[in-house]
mmCIF file with all atom_site columns, C-alpha atoms in Angstrom:
data_model
loop_
_atom_site.group_PDB
_atom_site.id
_atom_site.type_symbol
_atom_site.label_atom_id
_atom_site.label_alt_id
_atom_site.label_comp_id
_atom_site.label_asym_id
_atom_site.label_entity_id
_atom_site.label_seq_id
_atom_site.pdbx_PDB_ins_code
_atom_site.Cartn_x
_atom_site.Cartn_y
_atom_site.Cartn_z
_atom_site.occupancy
_atom_site.B_iso_or_equiv
_atom_site.pdbx_formal_charge
_atom_site.auth_seq_id
_atom_site.auth_comp_id
_atom_site.auth_asym_id
_atom_site.auth_atom_id
_atom_site.pdbx_PDB_model_num
ATOM 1   C CA . UNK A 1 1   ? 2.767   15.103  -9.204  1.00 63.00 ? 1   UNK A CA 1
ATOM 2   C CA . UNK A 1 2   ? 2.416   11.978  -7.062  1.00 68.00 ? 2   UNK A CA 1
ATOM 3   C CA . UNK A 1 3   ? 0.402   9.958   -9.529  1.00 91.00 ? 3   UNK A CA 1
ATOM 4   C CA . UNK A 1 4   ? 0.863   6.324   -10.386 1.00 96.00 ? 4   UNK A CA 1
ATOM 5   C CA . UNK A 1 5   ? -1.283  5.184   -13.287 1.00 97.00 ? 5   UNK A CA 1
ATOM 6   C CA . UNK A 1 6   ? -2.395  1.649   -14.061 1.00 98.00 ? 6   UNK A CA 1
ATOM 7   C CA . UNK A 1 7   ? -4.043  0.151   -17.110 1.00 97.00 ? 7   UNK A CA 1
ATOM 8   C CA . UNK A 1 8   ? -6.439  -1.415  -17.663 1.00 97.00 ? 8   UNK A CA 1
ATOM 9   C CA . UNK A 1 9   ? -8.810  -0.621  -14.789 1.00 96.00 ? 9   UNK A CA 1
ATOM 10  C CA . UNK A 1 10  ? -10.650 -3.892  -15.257 1.00 97.00 ? 10  UNK A CA 1
ATOM 11  C CA . UNK A 1 11  ? -9.624  -7.114  -16.996 1.00 97.00 ? 11  UNK A CA 1
ATOM 12  C CA . UNK A 1 12  ? -11.497 -10.349 -17.595 1.00 96.00 ? 12  UNK A CA 1
ATOM 13  C CA . UNK A 1 13  ? -9.483  -13.252 -18.934 1.00 94.00 ? 13  UNK A CA 1
ATOM 14  C CA . UNK A 1 14  ? -9.777  -16.967 -19.480 1.00 91.00 ? 14  UNK A CA 1
ATOM 15  C CA . UNK A 1 15  ? -7.362  -19.470 -18.015 1.00 90.00 ? 15  UNK A CA 1
ATOM 16  C CA . UNK A 1 16  ? -5.626  -19.949 -21.369 1.00 89.00 ? 16  UNK A CA 1
ATOM 17  C CA . UNK A 1 17  ? -5.209  -16.254 -22.164 1.00 90.00 ? 17  UNK A CA 1
ATOM 18  C CA . UNK A 1 18  ? -2.066  -14.141 -22.015 1.00 95.00 ? 18  UNK A CA 1
ATOM 19  C CA . UNK A 1 19  ? -2.508  -10.568 -20.841 1.00 96.00 ? 19  UNK A CA 1
ATOM 20  C CA . UNK A 1 20  ? -0.400  -7.777  -19.354 1.00 97.00 ? 20  UNK A CA 1
ATOM 21  C CA . UNK A 1 21  ? -0.966  -5.167  -16.677 1.00 98.00 ? 21  UNK A CA 1
ATOM 22  C CA . UNK A 1 22  ? 0.832   -1.852  -17.014 1.00 98.00 ? 22  UNK A CA 1
ATOM 23  C CA . UNK A 1 23  ? 1.976   0.706   -14.469 1.00 98.00 ? 23  UNK A CA 1
ATOM 24  C CA . UNK A 1 24  ? 3.620   4.081   -15.006 1.00 98.00 ? 24  UNK A CA 1
ATOM 25  C CA . UNK A 1 25  ? 5.023   6.817   -12.775 1.00 97.00 ? 25  UNK A CA 1
ATOM 26  C CA . UNK A 1 26  ? 6.810   10.082  -13.534 1.00 91.00 ? 26  UNK A CA 1
ATOM 27  C CA . UNK A 1 27  ? 8.039   10.992  -10.079 1.00 92.00 ? 27  UNK A CA 1
ATOM 28  C CA . UNK A 1 28  ? 11.614  9.914   -10.803 1.00 92.00 ? 28  UNK A CA 1
ATOM 29  C CA . UNK A 1 29  ? 11.220  6.971   -8.451  1.00 92.00 ? 29  UNK A CA 1
ATOM 30  C CA . UNK A 1 30  ? 13.612  4.068   -8.893  1.00 92.00 ? 30  UNK A CA 1
ATOM 31  C CA . UNK A 1 31  ? 11.730  1.443   -6.866  1.00 93.00 ? 31  UNK A CA 1
ATOM 32  C CA . UNK A 1 32  ? 8.483   -0.064  -8.161  1.00 95.00 ? 32  UNK A CA 1
ATOM 33  C CA . UNK A 1 33  ? 6.240   -2.685  -6.627  1.00 96.00 ? 33  UNK A CA 1
ATOM 34  C CA . UNK A 1 34  ? 3.444   -5.115  -7.471  1.00 97.00 ? 34  UNK A CA 1
ATOM 35  C CA . UNK A 1 35  ? 0.919   -6.067  -4.802  1.00 97.00 ? 35  UNK A CA 1
ATOM 36  C CA . UNK A 1 36  ? -2.037  -8.445  -4.906  1.00 97.00 ? 36  UNK A CA 1
ATOM 37  C CA . UNK A 1 37  ? -5.158  -7.747  -2.852  1.00 97.00 ? 37  UNK A CA 1
ATOM 38  C CA . UNK A 1 38  ? -7.988  -10.205 -2.380  1.00 96.00 ? 38  UNK A CA 1
ATOM 39  C CA . UNK A 1 39  ? -11.402 -8.977  -1.276  1.00 93.00 ? 39  UNK A CA 1
ATOM 40  C CA . UNK A 1 40  ? -11.526 -7.741  2.329   1.00 91.00 ? 40  UNK A CA 1
ATOM 41  C CA . UNK A 1 41  ? -7.825  -8.547  2.823   1.00 94.00 ? 41  UNK A CA 1
ATOM 42  C CA . UNK A 1 42  ? -4.778  -6.253  3.022   1.00 94.00 ? 42  UNK A CA 1
ATOM 43  C CA . UNK A 1 43  ? -2.416  -5.871  0.063   1.00 95.00 ? 43  UNK A CA 1
ATOM 44  C CA . UNK A 1 44  ? 0.313   -8.525  -0.197  1.00 95.00 ? 44  UNK A CA 1
ATOM 45  C CA . UNK A 1 45  ? 3.694   -7.791  -1.752  1.00 95.00 ? 45  UNK A CA 1
ATOM 46  C CA . UNK A 1 46  ? 4.520   -9.776  -4.895  1.00 97.00 ? 46  UNK A CA 1
ATOM 47  C CA . UNK A 1 47  ? 7.564   -8.179  -6.556  1.00 96.00 ? 47  UNK A CA 1
ATOM 48  C CA . UNK A 1 48  ? 9.919   -5.262  -6.090  1.00 94.00 ? 48  UNK A CA 1
ATOM 49  C CA . UNK A 1 49  ? 12.154  -3.688  -8.722  1.00 95.00 ? 49  UNK A CA 1
ATOM 50  C CA . UNK A 1 50  ? 14.963  -1.340  -7.814  1.00 92.00 ? 50  UNK A CA 1
ATOM 51  C CA . UNK A 1 51  ? 16.869  0.467   -10.568 1.00 92.00 ? 51  UNK A CA 1
ATOM 52  C CA . UNK A 1 52  ? 15.132  -1.773  -13.104 1.00 94.00 ? 52  UNK A CA 1
ATOM 53  C CA . UNK A 1 53  ? 16.416  -4.949  -11.467 1.00 94.00 ? 53  UNK A CA 1
ATOM 54  C CA . UNK A 1 54  ? 14.246  -7.474  -9.656  1.00 95.00 ? 54  UNK A CA 1
ATOM 55  C CA . UNK A 1 55  ? 15.059  -7.194  -5.953  1.00 92.00 ? 55  UNK A CA 1
ATOM 56  C CA . UNK A 1 56  ? 12.271  -9.172  -4.326  1.00 92.00 ? 56  UNK A CA 1
ATOM 57  C CA . UNK A 1 57  ? 10.079  -12.029 -5.536  1.00 94.00 ? 57  UNK A CA 1
ATOM 58  C CA . UNK A 1 58  ? 7.806   -13.174 -2.739  1.00 93.00 ? 58  UNK A CA 1
ATOM 59  C CA . UNK A 1 59  ? 7.632   -16.759 -4.026  1.00 92.00 ? 59  UNK A CA 1
ATOM 60  C CA . UNK A 1 60  ? 5.083   -15.793 -6.656  1.00 95.00 ? 60  UNK A CA 1
ATOM 61  C CA . UNK A 1 61  ? 4.050   -18.546 -9.120  1.00 96.00 ? 61  UNK A CA 1
ATOM 62  C CA . UNK A 1 62  ? 5.718   -18.351 -12.520 1.00 95.00 ? 62  UNK A CA 1
ATOM 63  C CA . UNK A 1 63  ? 2.398   -17.677 -14.247 1.00 96.00 ? 63  UNK A CA 1
ATOM 64  C CA . UNK A 1 64  ? 3.023   -14.090 -13.065 1.00 97.00 ? 64  UNK A CA 1
ATOM 65  C CA . UNK A 1 65  ? 6.017   -12.559 -14.859 1.00 97.00 ? 65  UNK A CA 1
ATOM 66  C CA . UNK A 1 66  ? 7.122   -9.019  -14.010 1.00 98.00 ? 66  UNK A CA 1
ATOM 67  C CA . UNK A 1 67  ? 9.086   -6.742  -16.290 1.00 97.00 ? 67  UNK A CA 1
ATOM 68  C CA . UNK A 1 68  ? 10.607  -3.308  -15.774 1.00 97.00 ? 68  UNK A CA 1
ATOM 69  C CA . UNK A 1 69  ? 11.537  -1.941  -19.219 1.00 95.00 ? 69  UNK A CA 1
ATOM 70  C CA . UNK A 1 70  ? 12.675  1.416   -17.815 1.00 93.00 ? 70  UNK A CA 1
ATOM 71  C CA . UNK A 1 71  ? 12.577  3.445   -14.633 1.00 90.00 ? 71  UNK A CA 1
ATOM 72  C CA . UNK A 1 72  ? 9.055   4.759   -15.300 1.00 95.00 ? 72  UNK A CA 1
ATOM 73  C CA . UNK A 1 73  ? 7.310   1.588   -16.418 1.00 97.00 ? 73  UNK A CA 1
ATOM 74  C CA . UNK A 1 74  ? 6.407   -1.683  -14.752 1.00 98.00 ? 74  UNK A CA 1
ATOM 75  C CA . UNK A 1 75  ? 4.539   -4.532  -16.384 1.00 98.00 ? 75  UNK A CA 1
ATOM 76  C CA . UNK A 1 76  ? 3.025   -7.727  -15.049 1.00 98.00 ? 76  UNK A CA 1
ATOM 77  C CA . UNK A 1 77  ? 2.583   -10.433 -17.659 1.00 98.00 ? 77  UNK A CA 1
ATOM 78  C CA . UNK A 1 78  ? -0.112  -12.981 -16.951 1.00 97.00 ? 78  UNK A CA 1
ATOM 79  C CA . UNK A 1 79  ? -0.340  -16.464 -18.436 1.00 95.00 ? 79  UNK A CA 1
ATOM 80  C CA . UNK A 1 80  ? -2.404  -19.550 -17.574 1.00 93.00 ? 80  UNK A CA 1
ATOM 81  C CA . UNK A 1 81  ? -3.945  -17.951 -14.514 1.00 94.00 ? 81  UNK A CA 1
ATOM 82  C CA . UNK A 1 82  ? -6.366  -19.707 -12.208 1.00 95.00 ? 82  UNK A CA 1
ATOM 83  C CA . UNK A 1 83  ? -9.720  -18.400 -10.932 1.00 96.00 ? 83  UNK A CA 1
ATOM 84  C CA . UNK A 1 84  ? -8.155  -17.937 -7.469  1.00 96.00 ? 84  UNK A CA 1
ATOM 85  C CA . UNK A 1 85  ? -5.830  -15.339 -9.023  1.00 97.00 ? 85  UNK A CA 1
ATOM 86  C CA . UNK A 1 86  ? -8.814  -13.003 -9.355  1.00 97.00 ? 86  UNK A CA 1
ATOM 87  C CA . UNK A 1 87  ? -7.940  -9.956  -7.263  1.00 97.00 ? 87  UNK A CA 1
ATOM 88  C CA . UNK A 1 88  ? -7.054  -6.267  -7.295  1.00 97.00 ? 88  UNK A CA 1
ATOM 89  C CA . UNK A 1 89  ? -3.469  -5.822  -8.528  1.00 98.00 ? 89  UNK A CA 1
ATOM 90  C CA . UNK A 1 90  ? -1.801  -2.709  -7.198  1.00 98.00 ? 90  UNK A CA 1
ATOM 91  C CA . UNK A 1 91  ? 1.321   -0.983  -8.411  1.00 98.00 ? 91  UNK A CA 1
ATOM 92  C CA . UNK A 1 92  ? 3.358   1.357   -6.219  1.00 96.00 ? 92  UNK A CA 1
ATOM 93  C CA . UNK A 1 93  ? 6.565   3.335   -6.426  1.00 94.00 ? 93  UNK A CA 1
ATOM 94  C CA . UNK A 1 94  ? 8.998   4.901   -3.962  1.00 91.00 ? 94  UNK A CA 1
ATOM 95  C CA . UNK A 1 95  ? 12.259  6.833   -4.054  1.00 87.00 ? 95  UNK A CA 1
ATOM 96  C CA . UNK A 1 96  ? 14.640  3.886   -4.361  1.00 79.00 ? 96  UNK A CA 1
ATOM 97  C CA . UNK A 1 97  ? 14.308  1.758   -1.236  1.00 70.00 ? 97  UNK A CA 1
ATOM 98  C CA . UNK A 1 98  ? 17.336  3.260   0.492   1.00 70.00 ? 98  UNK A CA 1
ATOM 99  C CA . UNK A 1 99  ? 16.283  6.812   1.209   1.00 66.00 ? 99  UNK A CA 1
ATOM 100 C CA . UNK A 1 100 ? 15.257  6.337   4.815   1.00 64.00 ? 100 UNK A CA 1
ATOM 101 C CA . UNK A 1 101 ? 12.315  8.466   5.786   1.00 60.00 ? 101 UNK A CA 1
ATOM 102 C CA . UNK A 1 102 ? 11.683  9.388   2.165   1.00 63.00 ? 102 UNK A CA 1
ATOM 103 C CA . UNK A 1 103 ? 10.580  5.886   1.268   1.00 77.00 ? 103 UNK A CA 1
ATOM 104 C CA . UNK A 1 104 ? 6.890   6.648   1.143   1.00 86.00 ? 104 UNK A CA 1
ATOM 105 C CA . UNK A 1 105 ? 5.139   4.390   -1.330  1.00 91.00 ? 105 UNK A CA 1
ATOM 106 C CA . UNK A 1 106 ? 2.644   5.898   -3.731  1.00 93.00 ? 106 UNK A CA 1
ATOM 107 C CA . UNK A 1 107 ? 0.002   3.540   -5.052  1.00 96.00 ? 107 UNK A CA 1
ATOM 108 C CA . UNK A 1 108 ? -1.929  3.412   -8.282  1.00 97.00 ? 108 UNK A CA 1
ATOM 109 C CA . UNK A 1 109 ? -5.684  2.770   -8.398  1.00 96.00 ? 109 UNK A CA 1
ATOM 110 C CA . UNK A 1 110 ? -5.213  -0.886  -9.259  1.00 97.00 ? 110 UNK A CA 1
ATOM 111 C CA . UNK A 1 111 ? -6.379  -3.283  -11.948 1.00 97.00 ? 111 UNK A CA 1
ATOM 112 C CA . UNK A 1 112 ? -9.317  -5.467  -10.985 1.00 97.00 ? 112 UNK A CA 1
ATOM 113 C CA . UNK A 1 113 ? -8.716  -8.876  -12.555 1.00 97.00 ? 113 UNK A CA 1
ATOM 114 C CA . UNK A 1 114 ? -11.293 -11.603 -13.013 1.00 97.00 ? 114 UNK A CA 1
ATOM 115 C CA . UNK A 1 115 ? -10.131 -15.009 -14.227 1.00 96.00 ? 115 UNK A CA 1
ATOM 116 C CA . UNK A 1 116 ? -12.852 -17.240 -15.622 1.00 94.00 ? 116 UNK A CA 1
ATOM 117 C CA . UNK B 2 1   ? 3.673   -11.186 9.583   1.00 70.00 ? 1   UNK B CA 1
ATOM 118 C CA . UNK B 2 2   ? 2.518   -7.667  10.321  1.00 70.00 ? 2   UNK B CA 1
ATOM 119 C CA . UNK B 2 3   ? 4.133   -6.096  13.371  1.00 86.00 ? 3   UNK B CA 1
ATOM 120 C CA . UNK B 2 4   ? 1.119   -3.990  14.297  1.00 94.00 ? 4   UNK B CA 1
ATOM 121 C CA . UNK B 2 5   ? -2.212  -4.565  16.015  1.00 95.00 ? 5   UNK B CA 1
ATOM 122 C CA . UNK B 2 6   ? -5.252  -2.405  15.304  1.00 97.00 ? 6   UNK B CA 1
ATOM 123 C CA . UNK B 2 7   ? -8.931  -2.635  16.285  1.00 97.00 ? 7   UNK B CA 1
ATOM 124 C CA . UNK B 2 8   ? -10.914 -4.132  13.405  1.00 97.00 ? 8   UNK B CA 1
ATOM 125 C CA . UNK B 2 9   ? -13.461 -1.315  13.245  1.00 97.00 ? 9   UNK B CA 1
ATOM 126 C CA . UNK B 2 10  ? -14.386 2.061   14.727  1.00 97.00 ? 10  UNK B CA 1
ATOM 127 C CA . UNK B 2 11  ? -17.198 4.564   14.356  1.00 97.00 ? 11  UNK B CA 1
ATOM 128 C CA . UNK B 2 12  ? -16.903 8.328   14.399  1.00 96.00 ? 12  UNK B CA 1
ATOM 129 C CA . UNK B 2 13  ? -19.457 11.111  14.107  1.00 97.00 ? 13  UNK B CA 1
ATOM 130 C CA . UNK B 2 14  ? -18.983 13.546  11.257  1.00 97.00 ? 14  UNK B CA 1
ATOM 131 C CA . UNK B 2 15  ? -17.154 16.666  12.373  1.00 97.00 ? 15  UNK B CA 1
ATOM 132 C CA . UNK B 2 16  ? -15.626 15.002  15.412  1.00 97.00 ? 16  UNK B CA 1
ATOM 133 C CA . UNK B 2 17  ? -12.034 13.893  15.803  1.00 97.00 ? 17  UNK B CA 1
ATOM 134 C CA . UNK B 2 18  ? -11.272 10.295  14.853  1.00 98.00 ? 18  UNK B CA 1
ATOM 135 C CA . UNK B 2 19  ? -8.546  8.723   16.990  1.00 98.00 ? 19  UNK B CA 1
ATOM 136 C CA . UNK B 2 20  ? -7.195  5.475   15.553  1.00 98.00 ? 20  UNK B CA 1
ATOM 137 C CA . UNK B 2 21  ? -4.868  3.477   17.817  1.00 97.00 ? 21  UNK B CA 1
ATOM 138 C CA . UNK B 2 22  ? -2.071  1.145   16.789  1.00 97.00 ? 22  UNK B CA 1
ATOM 139 C CA . UNK B 2 23  ? 0.133   -1.127  18.886  1.00 96.00 ? 23  UNK B CA 1
ATOM 140 C CA . UNK B 2 24  ? 3.643   -1.930  17.680  1.00 94.00 ? 24  UNK B CA 1
ATOM 141 C CA . UNK B 2 25  ? 5.327   -3.233  20.817  1.00 93.00 ? 25  UNK B CA 1
ATOM 142 C CA . UNK B 2 26  ? 8.193   -4.945  18.934  1.00 91.00 ? 26  UNK B CA 1
ATOM 143 C CA . UNK B 2 27  ? 9.212   -1.893  16.907  1.00 91.00 ? 27  UNK B CA 1
ATOM 144 C CA . UNK B 2 28  ? 12.956  -1.475  16.570  1.00 88.00 ? 28  UNK B CA 1
ATOM 145 C CA . UNK B 2 29  ? 15.000  1.705   16.662  1.00 86.00 ? 29  UNK B CA 1
ATOM 146 C CA . UNK B 2 30  ? 15.304  2.195   12.910  1.00 84.00 ? 30  UNK B CA 1
ATOM 147 C CA . UNK B 2 31  ? 11.673  1.476   12.067  1.00 89.00 ? 31  UNK B CA 1
ATOM 148 C CA . UNK B 2 32  ? 9.232   4.189   11.118  1.00 91.00 ? 32  UNK B CA 1
ATOM 149 C CA . UNK B 2 33  ? 5.493   4.183   11.755  1.00 93.00 ? 33  UNK B CA 1
ATOM 150 C CA . UNK B 2 34  ? 3.530   4.768   8.548   1.00 93.00 ? 34  UNK B CA 1
ATOM 151 C CA . UNK B 2 35  ? -0.204  5.261   8.099   1.00 96.00 ? 35  UNK B CA 1
ATOM 152 C CA . UNK B 2 36  ? -2.061  4.619   4.870   1.00 96.00 ? 36  UNK B CA 1
ATOM 153 C CA . UNK B 2 37  ? -5.755  4.474   4.140   1.00 97.00 ? 37  UNK B CA 1
ATOM 154 C CA . UNK B 2 38  ? -7.720  2.699   1.460   1.00 97.00 ? 38  UNK B CA 1
ATOM 155 C CA . UNK B 2 39  ? -11.072 3.980   0.370   1.00 95.00 ? 39  UNK B CA 1
ATOM 156 C CA . UNK B 2 40  ? -13.281 1.301   -1.145  1.00 88.00 ? 40  UNK B CA 1
ATOM 157 C CA . UNK B 2 41  ? -11.917 -0.104  -4.410  1.00 81.00 ? 41  UNK B CA 1
ATOM 158 C CA . UNK B 2 42  ? -9.079  2.430   -4.622  1.00 91.00 ? 42  UNK B CA 1
ATOM 159 C CA . UNK B 2 43  ? -5.328  2.104   -4.079  1.00 95.00 ? 43  UNK B CA 1
ATOM 160 C CA . UNK B 2 44  ? -3.897  2.820   -0.624  1.00 96.00 ? 44  UNK B CA 1
ATOM 161 C CA . UNK B 2 45  ? -3.200  6.495   0.043   1.00 95.00 ? 45  UNK B CA 1
ATOM 162 C CA . UNK B 2 46  ? -0.276  7.694   2.128   1.00 94.00 ? 46  UNK B CA 1
ATOM 163 C CA . UNK B 2 47  ? -1.319  9.764   5.149   1.00 96.00 ? 47  UNK B CA 1
ATOM 164 C CA . UNK B 2 48  ? 1.645   10.405  7.431   1.00 95.00 ? 48  UNK B CA 1
ATOM 165 C CA . UNK B 2 49  ? 4.708   8.809   8.980   1.00 93.00 ? 49  UNK B CA 1
ATOM 166 C CA . UNK B 2 50  ? 7.060   9.381   11.909  1.00 92.00 ? 50  UNK B CA 1
ATOM 167 C CA . UNK B 2 51  ? 9.995   7.960   13.815  1.00 91.00 ? 51  UNK B CA 1
ATOM 168 C CA . UNK B 2 52  ? 9.627   9.178   17.385  1.00 91.00 ? 52  UNK B CA 1
ATOM 169 C CA . UNK B 2 53  ? 8.392   12.765  17.310  1.00 88.00 ? 53  UNK B CA 1
ATOM 170 C CA . UNK B 2 54  ? 4.762   13.711  16.832  1.00 94.00 ? 54  UNK B CA 1
ATOM 171 C CA . UNK B 2 55  ? 3.975   14.735  13.275  1.00 96.00 ? 55  UNK B CA 1
ATOM 172 C CA . UNK B 2 56  ? 1.241   16.811  11.677  1.00 97.00 ? 56  UNK B CA 1
ATOM 173 C CA . UNK B 2 57  ? 0.331   17.495  8.073   1.00 96.00 ? 57  UNK B CA 1
ATOM 174 C CA . UNK B 2 58  ? -2.721  18.751  6.230   1.00 95.00 ? 58  UNK B CA 1
ATOM 175 C CA . UNK B 2 59  ? -4.474  15.400  6.557   1.00 94.00 ? 59  UNK B CA 1
ATOM 176 C CA . UNK B 2 60  ? -3.762  14.198  10.066  1.00 97.00 ? 60  UNK B CA 1
ATOM 177 C CA . UNK B 2 61  ? -1.631  14.155  13.194  1.00 98.00 ? 61  UNK B CA 1
ATOM 178 C CA . UNK B 2 62  ? 0.466   11.251  14.397  1.00 98.00 ? 62  UNK B CA 1
ATOM 179 C CA . UNK B 2 63  ? 1.128   10.847  18.103  1.00 98.00 ? 63  UNK B CA 1
ATOM 180 C CA . UNK B 2 64  ? 3.839   8.305   19.021  1.00 96.00 ? 64  UNK B CA 1
ATOM 181 C CA . UNK B 2 65  ? 4.305   7.303   22.653  1.00 96.00 ? 65  UNK B CA 1
ATOM 182 C CA . UNK B 2 66  ? 7.659   7.952   24.262  1.00 95.00 ? 66  UNK B CA 1
ATOM 183 C CA . UNK B 2 67  ? 8.511   4.234   24.341  1.00 94.00 ? 67  UNK B CA 1
ATOM 184 C CA . UNK B 2 68  ? 7.394   3.996   20.664  1.00 95.00 ? 68  UNK B CA 1
ATOM 185 C CA . UNK B 2 69  ? 5.313   0.918   21.400  1.00 95.00 ? 69  UNK B CA 1
ATOM 186 C CA . UNK B 2 70  ? 2.076   2.497   20.258  1.00 96.00 ? 70  UNK B CA 1
ATOM 187 C CA . UNK B 2 71  ? 0.766   5.396   18.227  1.00 97.00 ? 71  UNK B CA 1
ATOM 188 C CA . UNK B 2 72  ? -2.479  7.193   17.429  1.00 98.00 ? 72  UNK B CA 1
ATOM 189 C CA . UNK B 2 73  ? -3.573  8.674   14.143  1.00 98.00 ? 73  UNK B CA 1
ATOM 190 C CA . UNK B 2 74  ? -5.842  11.673  14.610  1.00 98.00 ? 74  UNK B CA 1
ATOM 191 C CA . UNK B 2 75  ? -8.178  12.983  11.917  1.00 98.00 ? 75  UNK B CA 1
ATOM 192 C CA . UNK B 2 76  ? -9.188  16.285  13.535  1.00 97.00 ? 76  UNK B CA 1
ATOM 193 C CA . UNK B 2 77  ? -12.557 16.816  11.840  1.00 95.00 ? 77  UNK B CA 1
ATOM 194 C CA . UNK B 2 78  ? -13.749 13.595  10.237  1.00 97.00 ? 78  UNK B CA 1
ATOM 195 C CA . UNK B 2 79  ? -15.957 13.793  7.150   1.00 97.00 ? 79  UNK B CA 1
ATOM 196 C CA . UNK B 2 80  ? -17.981 11.116  5.383   1.00 97.00 ? 80  UNK B CA 1
ATOM 197 C CA . UNK B 2 81  ? -15.176 10.885  2.814   1.00 95.00 ? 81  UNK B CA 1
ATOM 198 C CA . UNK B 2 82  ? -12.813 9.677   5.533   1.00 97.00 ? 82  UNK B CA 1
ATOM 199 C CA . UNK B 2 83  ? -14.685 6.364   5.705   1.00 97.00 ? 83  UNK B CA 1
ATOM 200 C CA . UNK B 2 84  ? -11.972 3.865   4.768   1.00 98.00 ? 84  UNK B CA 1
ATOM 201 C CA . UNK B 2 85  ? -9.662  1.126   6.015   1.00 97.00 ? 85  UNK B CA 1
ATOM 202 C CA . UNK B 2 86  ? -6.715  2.635   7.866   1.00 98.00 ? 86  UNK B CA 1
ATOM 203 C CA . UNK B 2 87  ? -3.447  0.700   7.932   1.00 97.00 ? 87  UNK B CA 1
ATOM 204 C CA . UNK B 2 88  ? -0.692  1.246   10.481  1.00 96.00 ? 88  UNK B CA 1
ATOM 205 C CA . UNK B 2 89  ? 2.647   -0.136  9.276   1.00 93.00 ? 89  UNK B CA 1
ATOM 206 C CA . UNK B 2 90  ? 6.107   -0.270  10.776  1.00 91.00 ? 90  UNK B CA 1
ATOM 207 C CA . UNK B 2 91  ? 8.894   -0.245  8.248   1.00 87.00 ? 91  UNK B CA 1
ATOM 208 C CA . UNK B 2 92  ? 12.648  -0.036  8.254   1.00 81.00 ? 92  UNK B CA 1
ATOM 209 C CA . UNK B 2 93  ? 14.233  3.186   7.105   1.00 71.00 ? 93  UNK B CA 1
ATOM 210 C CA . UNK B 2 94  ? 15.975  1.297   4.324   1.00 70.00 ? 94  UNK B CA 1
ATOM 211 C CA . UNK B 2 95  ? 14.377  -1.612  2.542   1.00 74.00 ? 95  UNK B CA 1
ATOM 212 C CA . UNK B 2 96  ? 11.393  -2.364  0.433   1.00 81.00 ? 96  UNK B CA 1
ATOM 213 C CA . UNK B 2 97  ? 9.105   -4.560  2.438   1.00 82.00 ? 97  UNK B CA 1
ATOM 214 C CA . UNK B 2 98  ? 5.862   -2.952  3.525   1.00 85.00 ? 98  UNK B CA 1
ATOM 215 C CA . UNK B 2 99  ? 3.734   -5.499  5.354   1.00 88.00 ? 99  UNK B CA 1
ATOM 216 C CA . UNK B 2 100 ? 0.114   -4.521  5.743   1.00 90.00 ? 100 UNK B CA 1
ATOM 217 C CA . UNK B 2 101 ? -1.870  -5.793  8.711   1.00 90.00 ? 101 UNK B CA 1
ATOM 218 C CA . UNK B 2 102 ? -5.630  -6.146  8.762   1.00 92.00 ? 102 UNK B CA 1
ATOM 219 C CA . UNK B 2 103 ? -6.175  -2.418  9.436   1.00 96.00 ? 103 UNK B CA 1
ATOM 220 C CA . UNK B 2 104 ? -9.063  -0.565  11.084  1.00 98.00 ? 104 UNK B CA 1
ATOM 221 C CA . UNK B 2 105 ? -12.286 -0.005  9.159   1.00 97.00 ? 105 UNK B CA 1
ATOM 222 C CA . UNK B 2 106 ? -13.406 3.514   10.098  1.00 98.00 ? 106 UNK B CA 1
ATOM 223 C CA . UNK B 2 107 ? -17.055 4.413   9.568   1.00 97.00 ? 107 UNK B CA 1
ATOM 224 C CA . UNK B 2 108 ? -17.822 8.136   9.702   1.00 97.00 ? 108 UNK B CA 1
ATOM 225 C CA . UNK B 2 109 ? -21.525 8.677   10.303  1.00 96.00 ? 109 UNK B CA 1
ATOM 226 C CA . UNK B 2 110 ? -23.636 11.770  9.654   1.00 94.00 ? 110 UNK B CA 1
#
């Protein structure tokens, strides 16, 4: 099973709302990722967790708050977003970031976020 | 910045082989070449990867030049469902960062 699931599929929120995106994998992977993808652009890395610890934060604004409660789950908490934050948010997982050629990333289908 | 250069778009007739080129002239010895594709509004899908030898799986073949400065992804019998953006990525064996370039938009036509 190489499936990464993400919920919800679509989300509309106002600039004052608080919402969360969820990601889950059951491949035993210990590295999990959040990417942001604007229309007609490639995915851009936001955060990486390895063994439930934040390893990379690509200078993402604090209105995006990641959380990794356990090795299978990854959340992205959203607060006070701006309309320009509207995008497809992708979750991915890989072995653990150190396994050489085994570090294939498997992506979920994404959450399409619209901020009004 | 991405370390790869790909043509922005390509066409291919259904049933024919699709050959997608990628230049990665600054690739270093411990970096792999990965290919992913993204069908409209879906998450990227892993296709294949290699270090220096040619690789083949059920989806595609990857041909890497001897100097490793370029590679070609081959879809042997393209179908309409292969229409997608194809990303060529170079990535260290260890490490998390996967930097996507602009990719090649492949149109498979009937």
